[in-house]
Amino acid sequence: MAETLVATCSLEEEQRARAGIYGLLARLLGAHPSEDALKEIANYPGDDTPIGSALGALATAAQETNYDDAQDEYNALFIGVVEGELIPFASHYLTGFLNDLPLASVRSDLNRLGVERSKDIKEPEDHIAFLFDVMVGLITHEFGDSIDEAEEQAFFEKHITPWAENFFNDLIKAKNAKLYAPVGLLALRFLDVETKGFRIAP
Amino acid sequence: MEQKKEKAALGRRDFLKVATVGAAVGVISVASKDVNAGDVTPTNKDQAGYRETNHIAKYYELANI
């Protein structure tokens, strides 16, 4: 515990910010927001940077919805009666099938990193929210101090880059998306920053 | 060689700082408060189904200090 605490406190401010954005996106994409989450998201100040203005748009959308509508929207987008409007899994986007080779590839890397999904989670690990969760764990060194930026970059480029932009472009255009349109916008702008950032890395 | 590596790392950090740090103010504290309120369980286990993995909850818990 003490060790983890030190590791967390020693995070650089941009690592905290990146982990925060990945974490926020993972939460919103993994389940519909709670009442408290909606209230607090509605208070995001936003600013005129690409990410800040997307957060501002998300705050406005959060002000215009409520818990029940957000839950209905989440279900229509990602759950559905048979299936949702969108299918947020790497396998689906890359091969047209669920549980295909891209999932096997994610699992193989998780195995190597010594990470497994929490027992509460039933969905396969190539869900976009799970992949963003993994990025948080890599950035915060929750999976071990030996994990460096090269590992973050490798995971991002292998499992997120090949399909996430297509998925979030579908999300911002989805007919059910109101709160989730700015979620998609935030994700697209953040993926752009991450992609460029990794290119600068040594 | 070592110096060059250092410089590149700084460039990346500066870039990410400018792009994310100001904009993301409040994002972490919001998330952590929410987790600490114990509000992460989906209402219908068969439906929404996706909870935070444990490491995330732990991270937010720590970040809230």
Short mmCIF file of C-alpha atoms in Angstrom, two decimals:
data_model
loop_
_atom_site.label_atom_id
_atom_site.label_comp_id
_atom_site.label_asym_id
_atom_site.label_seq_id
_atom_site.Cartn_x
_atom_site.Cartn_y
_atom_site.Cartn_z
CA MET A 1 0.00 0.00 0.00
CA ALA A 2 2.67 2.47 1.04
CA GLU A 3 4.67 1.57 -2.02
CA THR A 4 1.75 2.12 -4.36
CA LEU A 5 1.02 5.41 -2.69
CA VAL A 6 4.50 6.67 -3.32
CA ALA A 7 4.37 5.51 -6.91
CA THR A 8 1.07 7.30 -7.42
CA CYS A 9 2.20 10.50 -5.78
CA SER A 10 5.32 10.60 -7.88
CA LEU A 11 3.34 10.66 -11.11
CA GLU A 12 4.10 13.64 -13.27
CA GLU A 13 1.20 16.00 -13.79
CA GLU A 14 0.74 15.06 -17.44
CA GLN A 15 0.64 11.38 -16.44
CA ARG A 16 -2.10 12.16 -13.95
CA ALA A 17 -4.01 14.13 -16.56
CA ARG A 18 -3.70 11.37 -19.19
CA ALA A 19 -4.72 8.69 -16.69
CA GLY A 20 -7.64 10.90 -15.64
CA ILE A 21 -8.91 11.27 -19.20
CA TYR A 22 -8.49 7.56 -19.99
CA GLY A 23 -10.24 6.78 -16.70
CA LEU A 24 -13.12 9.15 -17.39
CA LEU A 25 -13.62 7.67 -20.87
CA ALA A 26 -13.38 4.12 -19.51
CA ARG A 27 -16.05 4.84 -16.92
CA LEU A 28 -18.46 6.42 -19.40
CA LEU A 29 -17.92 3.73 -22.01
CA GLY A 30 -18.05 0.86 -19.52
CA ALA A 31 -21.38 1.76 -17.92
CA HIS A 32 -23.96 4.52 -17.89
CA PRO A 33 -23.02 7.40 -15.56
CA SER A 34 -24.28 7.63 -12.00
CA GLU A 35 -26.30 10.62 -10.87
CA ASP A 36 -23.27 12.03 -9.03
CA ALA A 37 -21.02 11.56 -12.04
CA LEU A 38 -23.47 13.43 -14.28
CA LYS A 39 -23.70 16.31 -11.82
CA GLU A 40 -19.98 16.66 -11.57
CA ILE A 41 -19.34 16.28 -15.29
CA ALA A 42 -21.87 19.09 -15.80
CA ASN A 43 -19.49 21.34 -13.85
CA TYR A 44 -16.39 20.73 -15.94
CA PRO A 45 -15.14 24.20 -16.80
CA GLY A 46 -13.72 23.43 -20.24
CA ASP A 47 -11.32 25.74 -22.02
CA ASP A 48 -10.37 26.59 -25.60
CA THR A 49 -7.88 23.76 -26.16
CA PRO A 50 -9.08 20.80 -28.27
CA ILE A 51 -9.50 18.58 -25.21
CA GLY A 52 -10.83 21.37 -23.01
CA SER A 53 -13.52 22.34 -25.51
CA ALA A 54 -14.59 18.70 -25.85
CA LEU A 55 -14.85 18.53 -22.05
CA GLY A 56 -16.90 21.74 -22.16
CA ALA A 57 -19.24 20.20 -24.75
CA LEU A 58 -19.52 17.12 -22.52
CA ALA A 59 -20.42 19.35 -19.57
CA THR A 60 -23.18 21.02 -21.61
CA ALA A 61 -24.54 17.62 -22.70
CA ALA A 62 -24.50 16.44 -19.08
CA GLN A 63 -26.53 19.50 -18.09
CA GLU A 64 -29.09 18.65 -20.75
CA THR A 65 -29.67 15.04 -19.78
CA ASN A 66 -30.55 13.19 -16.57
CA TYR A 67 -29.81 9.82 -14.99
CA ASP A 68 -32.66 7.92 -16.65
CA ASP A 69 -32.11 9.39 -20.11
CA ALA A 70 -28.37 8.76 -19.88
CA GLN A 71 -29.04 5.15 -18.91
CA ASP A 72 -31.49 4.71 -21.80
CA GLU A 73 -28.98 6.29 -24.16
CA TYR A 74 -26.16 4.04 -22.97
CA ASN A 75 -28.32 0.96 -23.37
CA ALA A 76 -29.52 1.95 -26.84
CA LEU A 77 -25.95 2.63 -27.95
CA PHE A 78 -24.09 -0.30 -26.46
CA ILE A 79 -26.48 -2.90 -25.05
CA GLY A 80 -29.78 -2.96 -26.99
CA VAL A 81 -32.38 -5.72 -26.89
CA VAL A 82 -30.40 -7.99 -29.15
CA GLU A 83 -27.44 -5.70 -29.66
CA GLY A 84 -26.77 -2.00 -29.33
CA GLU A 85 -26.37 0.48 -32.16
CA LEU A 86 -22.60 0.11 -31.78
CA ILE A 87 -20.44 -2.84 -30.84
CA PRO A 88 -17.46 -1.49 -28.88
CA PHE A 89 -15.09 -4.42 -29.31
CA ALA A 90 -11.80 -4.51 -31.22
CA SER A 91 -12.60 -7.90 -32.71
CA HIS A 92 -15.85 -6.68 -34.20
CA TYR A 93 -14.23 -3.62 -35.75
CA LEU A 94 -11.22 -5.41 -37.13
CA THR A 95 -12.69 -8.72 -38.30
CA GLY A 96 -16.48 -8.33 -38.22
CA PHE A 97 -16.70 -11.06 -35.58
CA LEU A 98 -16.69 -10.98 -31.80
CA ASN A 99 -14.09 -12.96 -29.85
CA ASP A 100 -11.79 -13.29 -32.82
CA LEU A 101 -8.01 -12.97 -33.19
CA PRO A 102 -7.76 -9.35 -31.93
CA LEU A 103 -9.17 -10.53 -28.59
CA ALA A 104 -6.64 -13.36 -28.46
CA SER A 105 -3.92 -10.79 -29.11
CA VAL A 106 -5.13 -8.55 -26.26
CA ARG A 107 -5.26 -11.55 -23.93
CA SER A 108 -1.78 -12.61 -24.83
CA ASP A 109 -0.39 -9.16 -23.96
CA LEU A 110 -2.38 -9.00 -20.73
CA ASN A 111 -0.99 -12.37 -19.81
CA ARG A 112 2.53 -11.15 -20.46
CA LEU A 113 1.89 -8.04 -18.35
CA GLY A 114 0.35 -10.18 -15.61
CA VAL A 115 -3.03 -8.45 -15.79
CA GLU A 116 -6.44 -10.06 -15.78
CA ARG A 117 -9.94 -8.65 -15.79
CA SER A 118 -11.68 -8.26 -12.48
CA LYS A 119 -14.11 -11.08 -11.70
CA ASP A 120 -17.03 -8.65 -11.88
CA ILE A 121 -16.48 -8.09 -15.57
CA LYS A 122 -18.17 -10.45 -17.99
CA GLU A 123 -17.31 -8.78 -21.28
CA PRO A 124 -14.29 -9.87 -23.31
CA GLU A 125 -11.13 -7.83 -22.77
CA ASP A 126 -11.15 -6.14 -26.18
CA HIS A 127 -13.97 -3.82 -25.04
CA ILE A 128 -12.88 -0.19 -25.52
CA ALA A 129 -13.46 0.60 -21.83
CA PHE A 130 -11.26 -2.28 -20.74
CA LEU A 131 -8.47 -1.25 -23.12
CA PHE A 132 -8.59 2.31 -21.72
CA ASP A 133 -8.52 0.85 -18.21
CA VAL A 134 -5.35 -0.98 -19.13
CA MET A 135 -3.79 2.30 -20.34
CA VAL A 136 -4.55 3.82 -16.91
CA GLY A 137 -2.83 0.89 -15.22
CA LEU A 138 0.21 1.20 -17.49
CA ILE A 139 0.51 4.98 -17.00
CA THR A 140 0.09 4.84 -13.21
CA HIS A 141 2.48 1.88 -12.84
CA GLU A 142 -0.28 -0.05 -11.14
CA PHE A 143 0.91 -3.08 -13.12
CA GLY A 144 4.49 -2.65 -11.95
CA ASP A 145 7.20 -0.02 -11.88
CA SER A 146 9.18 -1.70 -14.61
CA ILE A 147 6.56 -0.79 -17.20
CA ASP A 148 7.81 2.14 -19.23
CA GLU A 149 6.47 4.41 -21.94
CA ALA A 150 7.53 1.96 -24.63
CA GLU A 151 5.06 -0.53 -23.16
CA GLU A 152 2.30 2.12 -23.11
CA GLN A 153 3.05 2.97 -26.71
CA ALA A 154 3.15 -0.67 -27.80
CA PHE A 155 -0.20 -1.47 -26.17
CA PHE A 156 -1.81 1.69 -27.56
CA GLU A 157 -0.57 1.16 -31.11
CA LYS A 158 -1.35 -2.53 -31.18
CA HIS A 159 -4.77 -2.65 -29.55
CA ILE A 160 -6.30 0.84 -29.73
CA THR A 161 -4.93 2.62 -32.83
CA PRO A 162 -6.15 0.07 -35.41
CA TRP A 163 -9.86 0.58 -34.68
CA ALA A 164 -10.66 3.16 -31.98
CA GLU A 165 -10.85 6.15 -34.35
CA ASN A 166 -13.39 4.32 -36.52
CA PHE A 167 -15.40 3.39 -33.46
CA PHE A 168 -15.50 6.94 -32.07
CA ASN A 169 -16.35 8.37 -35.48
CA ASP A 170 -19.33 6.00 -35.47
CA LEU A 171 -20.17 7.12 -31.94
CA ILE A 172 -20.30 10.84 -32.74
CA LYS A 173 -22.63 10.06 -35.68
CA ALA A 174 -24.80 7.50 -33.87
CA LYS A 175 -28.49 8.33 -33.96
CA ASN A 176 -28.90 7.62 -30.24
CA ALA A 177 -25.89 9.69 -29.18
CA LYS A 178 -26.59 12.88 -27.23
CA LEU A 179 -24.45 12.73 -24.10
CA TYR A 180 -22.18 10.29 -25.90
CA ALA A 181 -21.52 12.45 -28.96
CA PRO A 182 -19.14 14.72 -26.96
CA VAL A 183 -17.73 11.60 -25.29
CA GLY A 184 -16.77 10.47 -28.79
CA LEU A 185 -15.38 13.90 -29.61
CA LEU A 186 -13.29 13.95 -26.44
CA ALA A 187 -11.98 10.48 -27.25
CA LEU A 188 -11.05 11.41 -30.83
CA ARG A 189 -9.16 14.51 -29.71
CA PHE A 190 -7.43 12.65 -26.91
CA LEU A 191 -6.43 9.79 -29.24
CA ASP A 192 -4.94 12.41 -31.54
CA VAL A 193 -2.87 13.86 -28.68
CA GLU A 194 -1.76 10.40 -27.59
CA THR A 195 -0.81 9.39 -31.12
CA LYS A 196 1.25 12.54 -31.62
CA GLY A 197 2.75 12.28 -28.14
CA PHE A 198 3.99 8.76 -28.73
CA ARG A 199 5.63 9.91 -31.96
CA ILE A 200 7.72 12.41 -30.03
CA ALA A 201 8.82 9.73 -27.57
CA PRO A 202 12.43 8.60 -27.84
CA MET B 1 23.40 9.95 -26.44
CA GLU B 2 21.96 10.08 -22.96
CA GLN B 3 21.41 13.80 -23.30
CA LYS B 4 19.55 13.37 -26.57
CA LYS B 5 17.19 10.88 -24.99
CA GLU B 6 16.53 13.25 -22.12
CA LYS B 7 15.68 16.04 -24.54
CA ALA B 8 13.21 13.90 -26.47
CA ALA B 9 11.48 12.83 -23.26
CA LEU B 10 11.13 16.43 -22.22
CA GLY B 11 9.66 17.32 -25.59
CA ARG B 12 7.01 14.67 -25.23
CA ARG B 13 6.23 15.68 -21.66
CA ASP B 14 5.88 19.33 -22.63
CA PHE B 15 3.63 18.46 -25.52
CA LEU B 16 1.36 16.31 -23.35
CA LYS B 17 1.32 18.86 -20.57
CA VAL B 18 0.14 21.64 -22.87
CA ALA B 19 -2.45 19.37 -24.46
CA THR B 20 -3.91 17.74 -21.37
CA VAL B 21 -3.02 19.20 -17.99
CA GLY B 22 -4.99 22.45 -18.03
CA ALA B 23 -8.00 20.92 -19.74
CA ALA B 24 -8.17 17.93 -17.43
CA VAL B 25 -8.28 19.94 -14.20
CA GLY B 26 -11.03 18.45 -12.08
CA VAL B 27 -11.40 15.28 -14.11
CA ILE B 28 -9.47 13.15 -11.65
CA SER B 29 -11.07 14.54 -8.52
CA VAL B 30 -14.51 14.11 -10.02
CA ALA B 31 -13.86 10.50 -10.83
CA SER B 32 -12.37 9.77 -7.45
CA LYS B 33 -15.24 11.30 -5.50
CA ASP B 34 -17.62 9.24 -7.50
CA VAL B 35 -15.80 6.00 -6.87
CA ASN B 36 -15.55 6.72 -3.18
CA ALA B 37 -19.29 7.22 -3.07
CA GLY B 38 -19.49 3.55 -3.96
CA ASP B 39 -21.57 4.26 -7.00
CA VAL B 40 -19.97 2.06 -9.59
CA THR B 41 -22.24 -0.98 -9.55
CA PRO B 42 -24.55 -1.23 -12.54
CA THR B 43 -28.21 -1.53 -11.68
CA ASN B 44 -28.77 -4.64 -13.72
CA LYS B 45 -25.97 -7.13 -13.60
CA ASP B 46 -27.07 -8.87 -16.78
CA GLN B 47 -27.21 -5.62 -18.68
CA ALA B 48 -24.71 -2.83 -18.23
CA GLY B 49 -22.36 -5.35 -16.70
CA TYR B 50 -19.09 -3.49 -17.03
CA ARG B 51 -17.50 -2.39 -13.80
CA GLU B 52 -14.25 -0.73 -13.19
CA THR B 53 -11.37 -3.06 -12.87
CA ASN B 54 -9.93 -3.03 -9.42
CA HIS B 55 -6.78 -1.19 -10.30
CA ILE B 56 -8.76 1.81 -11.49
CA ALA B 57 -10.80 2.08 -8.35
CA LYS B 58 -7.58 1.85 -6.36
CA TYR B 59 -5.92 4.53 -8.44
CA TYR B 60 -8.75 6.97 -7.92
CA GLU B 61 -8.83 6.18 -4.25
CA LEU B 62 -5.18 7.08 -3.98
CA ALA B 63 -5.44 10.12 -6.21
CA ASN B 64 -8.11 11.57 -3.98
CA ILE B 65 -5.78 12.03 -1.05
#
